[in-house]
Coordinates of C-alpha atoms and ligand atoms in Angstrom, one line a residue:
X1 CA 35.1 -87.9 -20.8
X2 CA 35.2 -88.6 -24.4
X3 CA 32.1 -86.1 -25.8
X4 CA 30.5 -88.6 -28.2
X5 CA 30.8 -91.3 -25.7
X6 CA 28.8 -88.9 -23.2
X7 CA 26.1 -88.2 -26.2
X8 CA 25.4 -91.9 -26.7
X9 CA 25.5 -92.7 -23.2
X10 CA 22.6 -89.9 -22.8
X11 CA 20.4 -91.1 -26.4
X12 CA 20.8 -94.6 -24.7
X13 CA 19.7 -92.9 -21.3
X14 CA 16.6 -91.4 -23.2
X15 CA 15.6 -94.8 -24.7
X16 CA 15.7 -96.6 -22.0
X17 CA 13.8 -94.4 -19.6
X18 CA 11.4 -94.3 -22.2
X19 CA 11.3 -91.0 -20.7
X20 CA 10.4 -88.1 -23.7
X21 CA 7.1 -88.7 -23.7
X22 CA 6.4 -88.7 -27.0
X23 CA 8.9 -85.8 -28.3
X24 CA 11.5 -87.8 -29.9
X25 CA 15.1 -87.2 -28.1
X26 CA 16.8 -84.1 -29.8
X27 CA 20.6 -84.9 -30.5
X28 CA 21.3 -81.5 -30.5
X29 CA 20.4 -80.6 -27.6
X30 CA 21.7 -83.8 -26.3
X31 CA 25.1 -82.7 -27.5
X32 CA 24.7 -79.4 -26.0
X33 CA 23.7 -81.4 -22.7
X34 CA 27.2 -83.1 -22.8
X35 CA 28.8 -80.7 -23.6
X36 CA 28.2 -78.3 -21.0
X37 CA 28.4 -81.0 -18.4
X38 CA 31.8 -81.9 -19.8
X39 CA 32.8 -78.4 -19.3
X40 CA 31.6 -78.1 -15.6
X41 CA 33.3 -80.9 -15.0
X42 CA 36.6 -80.7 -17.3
X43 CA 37.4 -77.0 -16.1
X44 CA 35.4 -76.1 -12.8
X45 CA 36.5 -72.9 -11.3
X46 CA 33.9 -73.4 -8.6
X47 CA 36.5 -74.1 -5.3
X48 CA 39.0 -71.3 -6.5
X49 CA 36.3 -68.6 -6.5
X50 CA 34.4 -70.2 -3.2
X51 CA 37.9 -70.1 -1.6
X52 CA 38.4 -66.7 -2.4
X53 CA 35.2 -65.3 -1.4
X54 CA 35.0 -67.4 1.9
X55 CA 38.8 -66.7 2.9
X56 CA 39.7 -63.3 1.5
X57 CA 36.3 -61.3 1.6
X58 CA 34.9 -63.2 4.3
X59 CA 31.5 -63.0 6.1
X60 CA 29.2 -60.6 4.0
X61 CA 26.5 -59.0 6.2
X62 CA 24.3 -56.7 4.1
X63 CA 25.2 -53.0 4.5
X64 CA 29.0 -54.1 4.7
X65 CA 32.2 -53.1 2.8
X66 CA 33.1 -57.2 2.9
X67 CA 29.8 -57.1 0.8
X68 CA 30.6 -54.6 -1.4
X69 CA 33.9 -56.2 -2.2
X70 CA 32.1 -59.1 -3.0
X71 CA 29.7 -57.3 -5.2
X72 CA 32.4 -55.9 -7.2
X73 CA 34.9 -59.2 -7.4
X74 CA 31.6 -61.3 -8.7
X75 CA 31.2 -58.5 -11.3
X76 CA 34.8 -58.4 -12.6
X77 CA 34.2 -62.5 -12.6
X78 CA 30.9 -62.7 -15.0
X79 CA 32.8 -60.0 -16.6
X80 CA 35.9 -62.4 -17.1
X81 CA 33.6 -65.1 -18.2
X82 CA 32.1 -63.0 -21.1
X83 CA 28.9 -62.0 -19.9
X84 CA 27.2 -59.0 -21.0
X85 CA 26.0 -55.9 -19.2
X86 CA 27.0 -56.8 -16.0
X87 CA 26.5 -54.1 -13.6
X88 CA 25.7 -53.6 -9.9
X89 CA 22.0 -52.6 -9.1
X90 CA 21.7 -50.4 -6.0
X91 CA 18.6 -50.3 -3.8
X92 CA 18.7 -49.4 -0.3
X93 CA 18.0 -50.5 3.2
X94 CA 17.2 -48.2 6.0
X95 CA 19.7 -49.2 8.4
X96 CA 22.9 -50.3 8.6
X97 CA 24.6 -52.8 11.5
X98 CA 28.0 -53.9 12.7
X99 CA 28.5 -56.5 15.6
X100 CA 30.6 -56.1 17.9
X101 CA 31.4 -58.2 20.7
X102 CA 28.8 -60.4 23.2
X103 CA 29.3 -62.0 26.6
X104 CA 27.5 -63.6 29.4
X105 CA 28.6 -65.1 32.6
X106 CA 27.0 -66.3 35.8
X107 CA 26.9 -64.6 38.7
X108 CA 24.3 -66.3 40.8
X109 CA 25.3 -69.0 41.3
X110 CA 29.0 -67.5 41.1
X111 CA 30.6 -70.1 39.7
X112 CA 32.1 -67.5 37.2
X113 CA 31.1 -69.4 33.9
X114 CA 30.9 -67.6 30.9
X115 CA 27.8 -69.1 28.6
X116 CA 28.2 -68.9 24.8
X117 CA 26.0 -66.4 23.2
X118 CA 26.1 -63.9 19.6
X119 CA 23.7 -61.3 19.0
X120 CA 20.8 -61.3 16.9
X121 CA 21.3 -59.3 13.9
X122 CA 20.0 -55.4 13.8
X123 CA 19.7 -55.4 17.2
X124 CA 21.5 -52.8 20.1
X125 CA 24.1 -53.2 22.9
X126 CA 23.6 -53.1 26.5
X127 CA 25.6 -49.7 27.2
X128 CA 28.0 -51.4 29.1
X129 CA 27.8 -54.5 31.6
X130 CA 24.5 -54.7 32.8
X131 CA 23.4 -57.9 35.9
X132 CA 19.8 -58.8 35.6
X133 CA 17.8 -61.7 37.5
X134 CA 17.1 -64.4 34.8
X135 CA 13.1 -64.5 33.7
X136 CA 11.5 -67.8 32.5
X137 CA 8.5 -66.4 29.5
X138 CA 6.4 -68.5 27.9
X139 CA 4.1 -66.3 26.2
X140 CA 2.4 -67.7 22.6
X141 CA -0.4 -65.2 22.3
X142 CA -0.4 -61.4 23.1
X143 CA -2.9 -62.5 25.8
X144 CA 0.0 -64.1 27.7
X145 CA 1.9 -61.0 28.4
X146 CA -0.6 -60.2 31.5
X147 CA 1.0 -62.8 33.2
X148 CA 4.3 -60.5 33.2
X149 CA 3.2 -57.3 34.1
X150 CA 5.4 -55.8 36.6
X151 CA 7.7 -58.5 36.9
X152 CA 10.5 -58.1 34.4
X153 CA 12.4 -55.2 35.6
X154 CA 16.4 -55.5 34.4
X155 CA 15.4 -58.7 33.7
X156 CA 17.5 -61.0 31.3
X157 CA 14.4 -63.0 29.9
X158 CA 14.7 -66.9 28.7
X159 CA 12.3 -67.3 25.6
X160 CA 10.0 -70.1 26.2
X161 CA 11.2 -73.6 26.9
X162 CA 14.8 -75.3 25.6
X163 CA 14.4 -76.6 22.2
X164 CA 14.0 -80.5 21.5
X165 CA 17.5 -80.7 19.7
X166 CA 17.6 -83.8 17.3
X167 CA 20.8 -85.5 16.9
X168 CA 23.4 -84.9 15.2
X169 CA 22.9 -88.3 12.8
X170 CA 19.2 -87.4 12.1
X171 CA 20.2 -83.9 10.9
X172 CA 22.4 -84.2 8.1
X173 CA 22.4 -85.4 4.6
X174 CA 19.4 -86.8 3.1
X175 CA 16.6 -85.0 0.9
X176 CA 15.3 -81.8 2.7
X177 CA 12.3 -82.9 4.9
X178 CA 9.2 -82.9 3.2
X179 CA 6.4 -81.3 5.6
X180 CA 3.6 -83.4 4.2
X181 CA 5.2 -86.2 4.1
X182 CA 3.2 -88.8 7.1
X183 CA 5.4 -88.6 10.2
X184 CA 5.7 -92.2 11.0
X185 CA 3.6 -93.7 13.9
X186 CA 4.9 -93.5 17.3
X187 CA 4.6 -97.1 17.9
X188 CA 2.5 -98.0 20.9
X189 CA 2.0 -101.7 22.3
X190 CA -1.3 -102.7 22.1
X191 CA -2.1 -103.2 25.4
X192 CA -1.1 -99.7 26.2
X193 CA -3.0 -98.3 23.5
X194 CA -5.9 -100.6 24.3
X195 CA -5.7 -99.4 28.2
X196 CA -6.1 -95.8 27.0
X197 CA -9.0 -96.1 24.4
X198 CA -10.7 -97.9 27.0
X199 CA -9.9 -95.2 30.2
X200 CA -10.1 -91.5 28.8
X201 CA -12.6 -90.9 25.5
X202 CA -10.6 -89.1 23.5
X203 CA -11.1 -85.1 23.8
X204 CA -10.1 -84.1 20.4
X205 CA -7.2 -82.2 20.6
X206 CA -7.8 -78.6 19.9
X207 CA -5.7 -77.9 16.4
X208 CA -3.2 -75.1 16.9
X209 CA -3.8 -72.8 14.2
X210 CA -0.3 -72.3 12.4
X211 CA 0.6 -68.8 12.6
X212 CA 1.4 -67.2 9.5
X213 CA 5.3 -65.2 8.9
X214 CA 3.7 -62.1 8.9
X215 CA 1.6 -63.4 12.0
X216 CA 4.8 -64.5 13.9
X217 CA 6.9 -61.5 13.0
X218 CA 3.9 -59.2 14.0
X219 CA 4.0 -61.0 17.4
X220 CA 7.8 -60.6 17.7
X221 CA 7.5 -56.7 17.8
X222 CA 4.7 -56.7 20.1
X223 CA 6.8 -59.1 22.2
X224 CA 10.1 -56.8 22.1
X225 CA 7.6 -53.8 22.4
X226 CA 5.7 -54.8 25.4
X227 CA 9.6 -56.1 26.9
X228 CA 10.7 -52.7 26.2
X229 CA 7.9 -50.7 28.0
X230 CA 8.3 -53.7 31.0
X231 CA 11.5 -52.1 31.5
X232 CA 13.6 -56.0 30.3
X233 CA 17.0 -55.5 29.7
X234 CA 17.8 -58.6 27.3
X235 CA 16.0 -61.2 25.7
X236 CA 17.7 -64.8 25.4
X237 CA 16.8 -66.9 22.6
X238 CA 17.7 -71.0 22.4
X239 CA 20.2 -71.3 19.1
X240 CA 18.3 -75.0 18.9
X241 CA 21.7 -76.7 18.0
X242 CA 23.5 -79.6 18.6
X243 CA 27.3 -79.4 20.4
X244 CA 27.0 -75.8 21.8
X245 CA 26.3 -74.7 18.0
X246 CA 25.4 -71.4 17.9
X247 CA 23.1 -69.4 15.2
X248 CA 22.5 -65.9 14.5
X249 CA 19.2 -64.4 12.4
X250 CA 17.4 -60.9 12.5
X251 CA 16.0 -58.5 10.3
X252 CA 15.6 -54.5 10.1
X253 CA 12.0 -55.1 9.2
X254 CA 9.8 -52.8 11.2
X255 CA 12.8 -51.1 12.4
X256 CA 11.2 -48.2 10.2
X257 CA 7.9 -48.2 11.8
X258 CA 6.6 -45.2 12.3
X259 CA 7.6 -44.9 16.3
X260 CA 9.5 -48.3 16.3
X261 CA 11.0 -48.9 19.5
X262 CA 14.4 -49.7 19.0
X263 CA 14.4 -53.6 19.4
X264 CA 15.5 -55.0 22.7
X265 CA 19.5 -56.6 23.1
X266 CA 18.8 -59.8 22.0
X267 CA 20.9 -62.9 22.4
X268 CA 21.0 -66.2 20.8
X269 CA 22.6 -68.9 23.6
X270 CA 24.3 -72.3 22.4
X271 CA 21.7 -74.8 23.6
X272 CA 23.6 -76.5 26.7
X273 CA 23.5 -73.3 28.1
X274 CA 20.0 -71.9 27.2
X275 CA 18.8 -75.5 28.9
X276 CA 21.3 -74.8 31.9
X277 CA 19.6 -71.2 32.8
X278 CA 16.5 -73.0 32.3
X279 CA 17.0 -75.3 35.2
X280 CA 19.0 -72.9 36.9
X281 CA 15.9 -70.6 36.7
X282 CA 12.9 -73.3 37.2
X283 CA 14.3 -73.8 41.2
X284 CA 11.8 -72.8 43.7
X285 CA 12.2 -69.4 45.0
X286 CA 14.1 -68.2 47.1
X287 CA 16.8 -69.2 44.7
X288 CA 17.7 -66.8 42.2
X289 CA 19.8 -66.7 39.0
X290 CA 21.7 -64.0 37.8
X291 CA 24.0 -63.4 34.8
X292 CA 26.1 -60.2 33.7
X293 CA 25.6 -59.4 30.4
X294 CA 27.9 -57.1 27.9
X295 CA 27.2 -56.1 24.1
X296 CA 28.6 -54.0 22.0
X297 CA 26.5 -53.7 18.2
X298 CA 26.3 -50.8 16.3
X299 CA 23.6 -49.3 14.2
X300 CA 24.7 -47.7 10.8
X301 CA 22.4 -44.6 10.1
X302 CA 20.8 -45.2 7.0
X303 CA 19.1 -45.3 4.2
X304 CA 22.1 -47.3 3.5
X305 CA 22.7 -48.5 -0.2
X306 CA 23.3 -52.3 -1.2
X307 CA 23.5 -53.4 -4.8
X308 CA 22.9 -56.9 -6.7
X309 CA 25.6 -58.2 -9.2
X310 CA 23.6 -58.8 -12.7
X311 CA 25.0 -60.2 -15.6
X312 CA 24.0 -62.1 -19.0
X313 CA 24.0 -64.1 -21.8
X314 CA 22.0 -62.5 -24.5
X315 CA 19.9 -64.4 -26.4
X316 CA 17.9 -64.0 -30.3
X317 CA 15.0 -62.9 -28.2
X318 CA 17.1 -60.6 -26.2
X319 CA 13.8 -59.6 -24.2
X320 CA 12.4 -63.0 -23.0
X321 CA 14.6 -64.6 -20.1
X322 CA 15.3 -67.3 -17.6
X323 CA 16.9 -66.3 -14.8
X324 CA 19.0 -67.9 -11.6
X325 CA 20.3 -66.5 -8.7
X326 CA 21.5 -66.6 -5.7
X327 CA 22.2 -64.8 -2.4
X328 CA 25.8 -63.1 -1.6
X329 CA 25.3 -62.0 1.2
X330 CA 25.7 -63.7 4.6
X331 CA 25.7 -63.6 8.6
X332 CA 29.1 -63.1 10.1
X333 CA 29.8 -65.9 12.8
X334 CA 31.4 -67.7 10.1
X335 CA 32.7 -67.1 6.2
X336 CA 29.2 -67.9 4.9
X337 CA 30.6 -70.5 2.8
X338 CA 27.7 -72.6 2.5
X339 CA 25.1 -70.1 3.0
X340 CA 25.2 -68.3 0.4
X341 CA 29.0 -68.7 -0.9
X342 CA 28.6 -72.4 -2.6
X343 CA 25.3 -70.7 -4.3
X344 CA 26.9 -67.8 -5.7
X345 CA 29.8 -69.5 -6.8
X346 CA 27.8 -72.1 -8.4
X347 CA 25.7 -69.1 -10.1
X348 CA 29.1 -67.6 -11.9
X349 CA 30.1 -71.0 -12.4
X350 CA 26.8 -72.0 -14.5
X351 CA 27.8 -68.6 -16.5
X352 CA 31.1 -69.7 -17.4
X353 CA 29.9 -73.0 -18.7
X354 CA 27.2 -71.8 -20.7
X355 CA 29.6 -68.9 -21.9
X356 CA 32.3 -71.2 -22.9
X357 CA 30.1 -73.2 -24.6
X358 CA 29.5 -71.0 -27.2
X359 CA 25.7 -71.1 -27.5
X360 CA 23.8 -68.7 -28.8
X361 CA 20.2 -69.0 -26.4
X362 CA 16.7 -68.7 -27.6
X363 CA 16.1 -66.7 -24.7
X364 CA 18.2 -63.9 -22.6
X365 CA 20.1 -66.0 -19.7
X366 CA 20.3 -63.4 -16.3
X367 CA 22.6 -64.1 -13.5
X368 CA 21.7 -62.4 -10.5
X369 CA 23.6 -62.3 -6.5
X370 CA 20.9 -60.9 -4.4
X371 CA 21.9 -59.4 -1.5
X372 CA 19.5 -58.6 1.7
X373 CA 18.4 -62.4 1.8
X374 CA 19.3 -62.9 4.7
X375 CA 17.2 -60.1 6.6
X376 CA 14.0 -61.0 4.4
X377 CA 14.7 -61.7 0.7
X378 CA 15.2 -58.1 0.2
X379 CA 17.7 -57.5 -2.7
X380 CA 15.5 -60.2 -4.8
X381 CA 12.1 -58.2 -4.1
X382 CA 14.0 -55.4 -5.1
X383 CA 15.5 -57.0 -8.2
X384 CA 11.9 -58.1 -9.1
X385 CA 10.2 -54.4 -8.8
X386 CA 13.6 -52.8 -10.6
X387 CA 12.3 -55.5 -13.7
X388 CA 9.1 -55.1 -13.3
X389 CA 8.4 -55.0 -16.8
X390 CA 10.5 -58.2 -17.6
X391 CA 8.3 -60.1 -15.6
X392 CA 6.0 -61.3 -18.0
X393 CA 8.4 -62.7 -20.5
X394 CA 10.9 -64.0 -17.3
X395 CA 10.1 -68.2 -18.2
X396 CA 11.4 -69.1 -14.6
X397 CA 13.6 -68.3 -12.2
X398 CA 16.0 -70.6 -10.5
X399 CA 17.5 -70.3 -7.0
X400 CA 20.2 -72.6 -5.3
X401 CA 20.5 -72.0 -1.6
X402 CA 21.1 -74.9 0.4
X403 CA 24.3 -75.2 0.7
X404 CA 27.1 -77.9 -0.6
X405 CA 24.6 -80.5 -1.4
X406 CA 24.1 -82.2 -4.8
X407 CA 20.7 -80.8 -6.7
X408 CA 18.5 -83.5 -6.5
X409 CA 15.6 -81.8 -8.2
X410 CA 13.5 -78.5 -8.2
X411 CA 10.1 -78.1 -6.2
X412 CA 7.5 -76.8 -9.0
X413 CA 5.5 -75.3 -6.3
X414 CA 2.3 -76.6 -7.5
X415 CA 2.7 -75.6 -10.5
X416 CA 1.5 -79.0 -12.4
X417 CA 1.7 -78.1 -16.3
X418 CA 5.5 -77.2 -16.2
X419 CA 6.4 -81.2 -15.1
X420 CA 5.8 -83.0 -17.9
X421 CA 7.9 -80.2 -19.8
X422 CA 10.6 -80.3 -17.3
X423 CA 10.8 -84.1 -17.0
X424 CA 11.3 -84.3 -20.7
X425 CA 14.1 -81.6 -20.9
X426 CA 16.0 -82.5 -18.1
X427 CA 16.4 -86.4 -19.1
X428 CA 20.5 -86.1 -19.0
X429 CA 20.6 -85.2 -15.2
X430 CA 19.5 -88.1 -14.3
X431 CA 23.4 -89.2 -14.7
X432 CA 24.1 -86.9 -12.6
X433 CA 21.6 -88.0 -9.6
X434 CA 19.3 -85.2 -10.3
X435 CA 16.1 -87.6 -9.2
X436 CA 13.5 -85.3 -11.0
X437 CA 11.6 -82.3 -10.7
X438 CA 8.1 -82.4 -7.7
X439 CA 5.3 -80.6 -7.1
X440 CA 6.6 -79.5 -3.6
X441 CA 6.8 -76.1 -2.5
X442 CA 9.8 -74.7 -0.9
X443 CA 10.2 -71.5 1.3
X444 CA 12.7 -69.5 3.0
X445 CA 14.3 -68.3 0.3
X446 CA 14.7 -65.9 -3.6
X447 CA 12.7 -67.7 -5.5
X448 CA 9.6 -66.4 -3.3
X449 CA 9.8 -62.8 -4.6
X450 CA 9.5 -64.4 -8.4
X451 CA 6.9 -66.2 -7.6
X452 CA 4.6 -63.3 -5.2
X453 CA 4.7 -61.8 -8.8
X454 CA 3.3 -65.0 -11.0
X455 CA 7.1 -65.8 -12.1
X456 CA 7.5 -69.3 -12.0
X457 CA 10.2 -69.6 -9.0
X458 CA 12.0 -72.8 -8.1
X459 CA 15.0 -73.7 -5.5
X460 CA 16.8 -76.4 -6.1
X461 CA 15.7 -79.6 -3.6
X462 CA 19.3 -80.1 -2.8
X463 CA 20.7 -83.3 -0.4
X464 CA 20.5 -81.4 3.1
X465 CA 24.5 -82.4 3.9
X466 CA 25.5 -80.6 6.7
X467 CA 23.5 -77.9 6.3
X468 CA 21.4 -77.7 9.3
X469 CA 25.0 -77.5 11.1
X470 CA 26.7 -75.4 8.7
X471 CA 24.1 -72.3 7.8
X472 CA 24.4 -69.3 10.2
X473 CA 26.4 -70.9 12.4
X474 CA 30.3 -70.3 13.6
X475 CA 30.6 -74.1 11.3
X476 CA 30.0 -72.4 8.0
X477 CA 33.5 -72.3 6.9
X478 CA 35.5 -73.4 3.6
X479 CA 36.4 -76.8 4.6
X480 CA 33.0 -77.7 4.3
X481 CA 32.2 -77.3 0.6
X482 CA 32.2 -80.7 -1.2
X483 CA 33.4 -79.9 -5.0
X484 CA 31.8 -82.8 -6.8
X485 CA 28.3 -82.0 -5.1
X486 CA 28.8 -78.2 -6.6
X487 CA 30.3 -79.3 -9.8
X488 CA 27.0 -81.6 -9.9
X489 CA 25.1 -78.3 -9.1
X490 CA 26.3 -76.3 -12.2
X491 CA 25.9 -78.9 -14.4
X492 CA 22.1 -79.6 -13.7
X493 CA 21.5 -75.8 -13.7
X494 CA 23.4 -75.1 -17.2
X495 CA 21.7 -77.8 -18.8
X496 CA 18.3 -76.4 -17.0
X497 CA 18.7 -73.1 -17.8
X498 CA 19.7 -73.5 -22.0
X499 CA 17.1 -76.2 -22.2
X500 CA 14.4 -73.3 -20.6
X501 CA 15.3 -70.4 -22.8
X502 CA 15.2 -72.9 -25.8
X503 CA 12.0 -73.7 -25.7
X504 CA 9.7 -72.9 -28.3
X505 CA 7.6 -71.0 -25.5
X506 CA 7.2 -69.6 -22.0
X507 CA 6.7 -71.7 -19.7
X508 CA 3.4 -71.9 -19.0
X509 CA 1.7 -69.8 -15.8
X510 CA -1.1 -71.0 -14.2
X511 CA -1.5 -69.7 -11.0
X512 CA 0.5 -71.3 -8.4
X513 CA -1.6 -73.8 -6.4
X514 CA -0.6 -74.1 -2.8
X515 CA 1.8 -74.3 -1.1
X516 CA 2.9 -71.2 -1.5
X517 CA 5.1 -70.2 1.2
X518 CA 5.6 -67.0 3.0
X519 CA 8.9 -64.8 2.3
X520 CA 10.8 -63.3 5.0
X521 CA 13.0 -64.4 8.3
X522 CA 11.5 -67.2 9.6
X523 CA 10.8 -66.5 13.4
X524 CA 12.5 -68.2 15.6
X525 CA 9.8 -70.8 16.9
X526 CA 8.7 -71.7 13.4
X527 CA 12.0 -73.5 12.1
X528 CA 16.0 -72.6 11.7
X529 CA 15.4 -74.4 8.3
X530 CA 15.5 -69.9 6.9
X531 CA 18.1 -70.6 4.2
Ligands
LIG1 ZN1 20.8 -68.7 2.4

């Protein structure tokens, strides 16, 4: 697209929106807007590196040599984009992990089917085949595990209750679901609704108290410990999917307790099947169901070492920055394409714009691949401590990690007295579909560990797609990355980024209000939405 065309396109943009509050549009940096989006969109290298990462380096556990590849290839790539210092930055983990292979198949009834299953990550094999009685638990609270005492023996123990599995239809594309927004009614006739005011005074109903991460993960050890000295043999988890979908999650947190018990075999099971042991195991006694089980993981001793790629663009005040990133790493049941490969690609993508660009920033531009996301936001926590010092003078950090979507806008987390400034910098994405910057607060992903330390931390609010089919599941292959949507992606975060670091100042840091989300692995009862 002809540049000056795009410039006056954008002024005209500005004056109609009446958006700049009352800075008067900058043509500069409305030039500089075009032409950086021209560029992402002229000369996008996005699909030849996502293509590359997803189909020669493949899936990129942490702790893997597929990872380290990736680590150096993303390196030689800022490198080949001009970007200074780049360098790997070790830290460690304490254990390594490999999968190997999982099955399970009925025996009683022995009707021979084998059910679709993968392991949970960081977690052991069975030591050969192992048959087991299948064990129904439904246990919330710690108190609940009375009622098992003495009763799960080799057992092969079904988590709780199959999973209410939306549709396919309702779970892709769209906005990512807001969690305030007002559920809508569940319309009742009137007469209905009449008939029950009238019968039954309402008992209110007791509010379940919503269980913190650290809460739920606390309770996940105490489940696997109290399995353990119950002498269980597997636990089976519902992968909540659609289509016999499954997912994979896990984490070596707490793995280096002090007398950890080494986590139980644990299984995720495609949905059909998790619902079919569920009836199979609800029949009155004296029927019984049984299922051989066989897994074969291995543990890498550790402390193992990982590295984040860093690179930059260094600008007159080589000390201040703004910073994006995103996660390299990945589970392995697919090619982690859209969790994390269209966020990294977009990441060196954003650097070869701005680098081709030519611009000189006010500020020092930082692109950072995290690794150990995926067991807990590790590598970025890491990243953080490493700059410690930095943090101060970091203006924000920006994190895209939802998938192949188009960026719709980033979620301030509260943080009111950066909108006004972000609504009048960002006027030429709204071309683009960029729908503006909120208030919301995201979790589940990098830009936590920024802000735990006061750094404002955004991720982009990015259309959902296929998402909630694609991320950590066996779908999450190349074929699925849409290249406008990511070519849309590295334009909104170019302009984003130069516009930050060319501010006269910091962004301003009051302290985030809520919600502030919790980092980590979402357990599994909480929400597969862990990016
Ligand atoms: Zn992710």
């Amino acid at each position: 697209m002809d540049r000056c065309r795009l410039i006056v396109g954008l002024v005209l943009i500005v004056a109609s929106a009446g958006f700049s509050q009352d800075a008067p549009a900058n043509p500069e940096a409305l030039a500089l807007d075009a032409k950086l989006i021209a560029e992402a969109k002229d000369h996008s290298e996005i699909m030849k590196n996502l293509q590359y990462l997803s189909d020669i380096v493949g899936p990129r556990l942490t702790g893997s040599a597929n990872l380290r590849q990736a680590n150096d290839w993303t390196a030689s790539v800022m490198k080949s984009y001009g970007l200074s210092n780049v360098r790997l930055e070790p830290w460690e983990i304490p254990l390594g992990w490999e999968r190997g292979t999982a099955s399970m198949k009925l025996v009683d009834p022995d009707n021979g089917r084998s059910l679709t299953v993968a392991a949970a990550g960081w977690t052991p094999g069975t030591k050969g085949k192992i048959t087991g009685p299948v064990v129904i638990l439904n246990a919330k609270t710690r108190e609940d595990f009375a009622k098992y005492k003495g009763k799960l023996k080799d057992a092969i123990v079904l988590r709780g209750e199959p999973a209410k599995v939306a549709p396919i239809t309702d779970l892709t594309y769209g906005p990512p679901a807001d969690p305030k927004a007002k559920q809508p009614e569940k319309k009742t006739d009137d007469k209905e609704k009449k008939a029950d005011d009238k019968e039954q005074p309402k008992e209110p109903k007791p509010v379940e108290k919503k269980q913190s991460i650290q809460e739920l993960q606390a309770f996940r050890r105490e489940l696997s410990d109290f399995l353990r000295a119950e002498g269980a043999a597997v636990l089976l988890t519902d992968s909540a999917k659609p289509h016999n979908l499954l997912v994979t999650t896990g984490t070596w947190r707490g793995t280096d307790r002090a007398n950890a018990s080494e986590p139980l075999p644990a299984l995720f099971v495609a949905h059909e099947h998790f619902a079919l042991l569920h009836r199979l195991a609800t029949r009155p006694a004296p029927a019984v169901t049984k299922v051989e089980v066989e897994i074969t993981n291995k543990f890498i001793p550790g402390p193992v070492t990982v590295y984040n790629t860093v690179g930059e663009i260094p600008g007159e005040k080589a000390d201040e920055f703004v910073t994006i990133g995103a996660h390299l790493d990945s589970w392995d049941l697919a090619q982690g394409t859209t969790d994390n490969g269209t966020g990294s690609c977009v990441v060196l993508e954003t650097a070869r714009v701005i680098a081709k660009s030519g611009v000189k920033p006010k500020r020092t531009i930082r692109f950072v691949l995290f690794t150990g996301e995926e067991q807990g936001l590790f590598g970025s926590k890491a990243y953080v401590k490493r700059h410690a010092d930095e943090m101060p003078k970091t203006s924000v950090a920006l994190v895209h990690d939802t998938g192949t979507g188009k960026v719709l806008g980033f979620g301030l987390q509260g943080r009111e007295a950066i909108k006004p400034i972000m609504d009048r910098e960002l006027i030429s994405l709204k071309s683009l579909g960029f729908t503006g910057v909120t208030l919301r607060g995201s979790g589940g992903t990098d830009h936590l560990s920024f802000e735990d330390v006061g750094v404002p931390g955004f991720a982009c609010n990015q259309d959902m797609d296929e998402y909630r089919l694609t991320h950590h599941t066996p779908s999450d292959t190349f074929d699925k990355a849409k290249e406008p949507n990511l070519i849309q992606g590295a334009q909104v975060l170019a302009v984003s980024l130069v516009r930050v670091a060319n501010l006269p100042d910091l962004l301003p840091r009051q302290k985030p209000g809520n919600p502030k989300k919790e980092s980590g692995p979402a357990p599994r009862e909480t929400t597969t939405e862990k990016k």
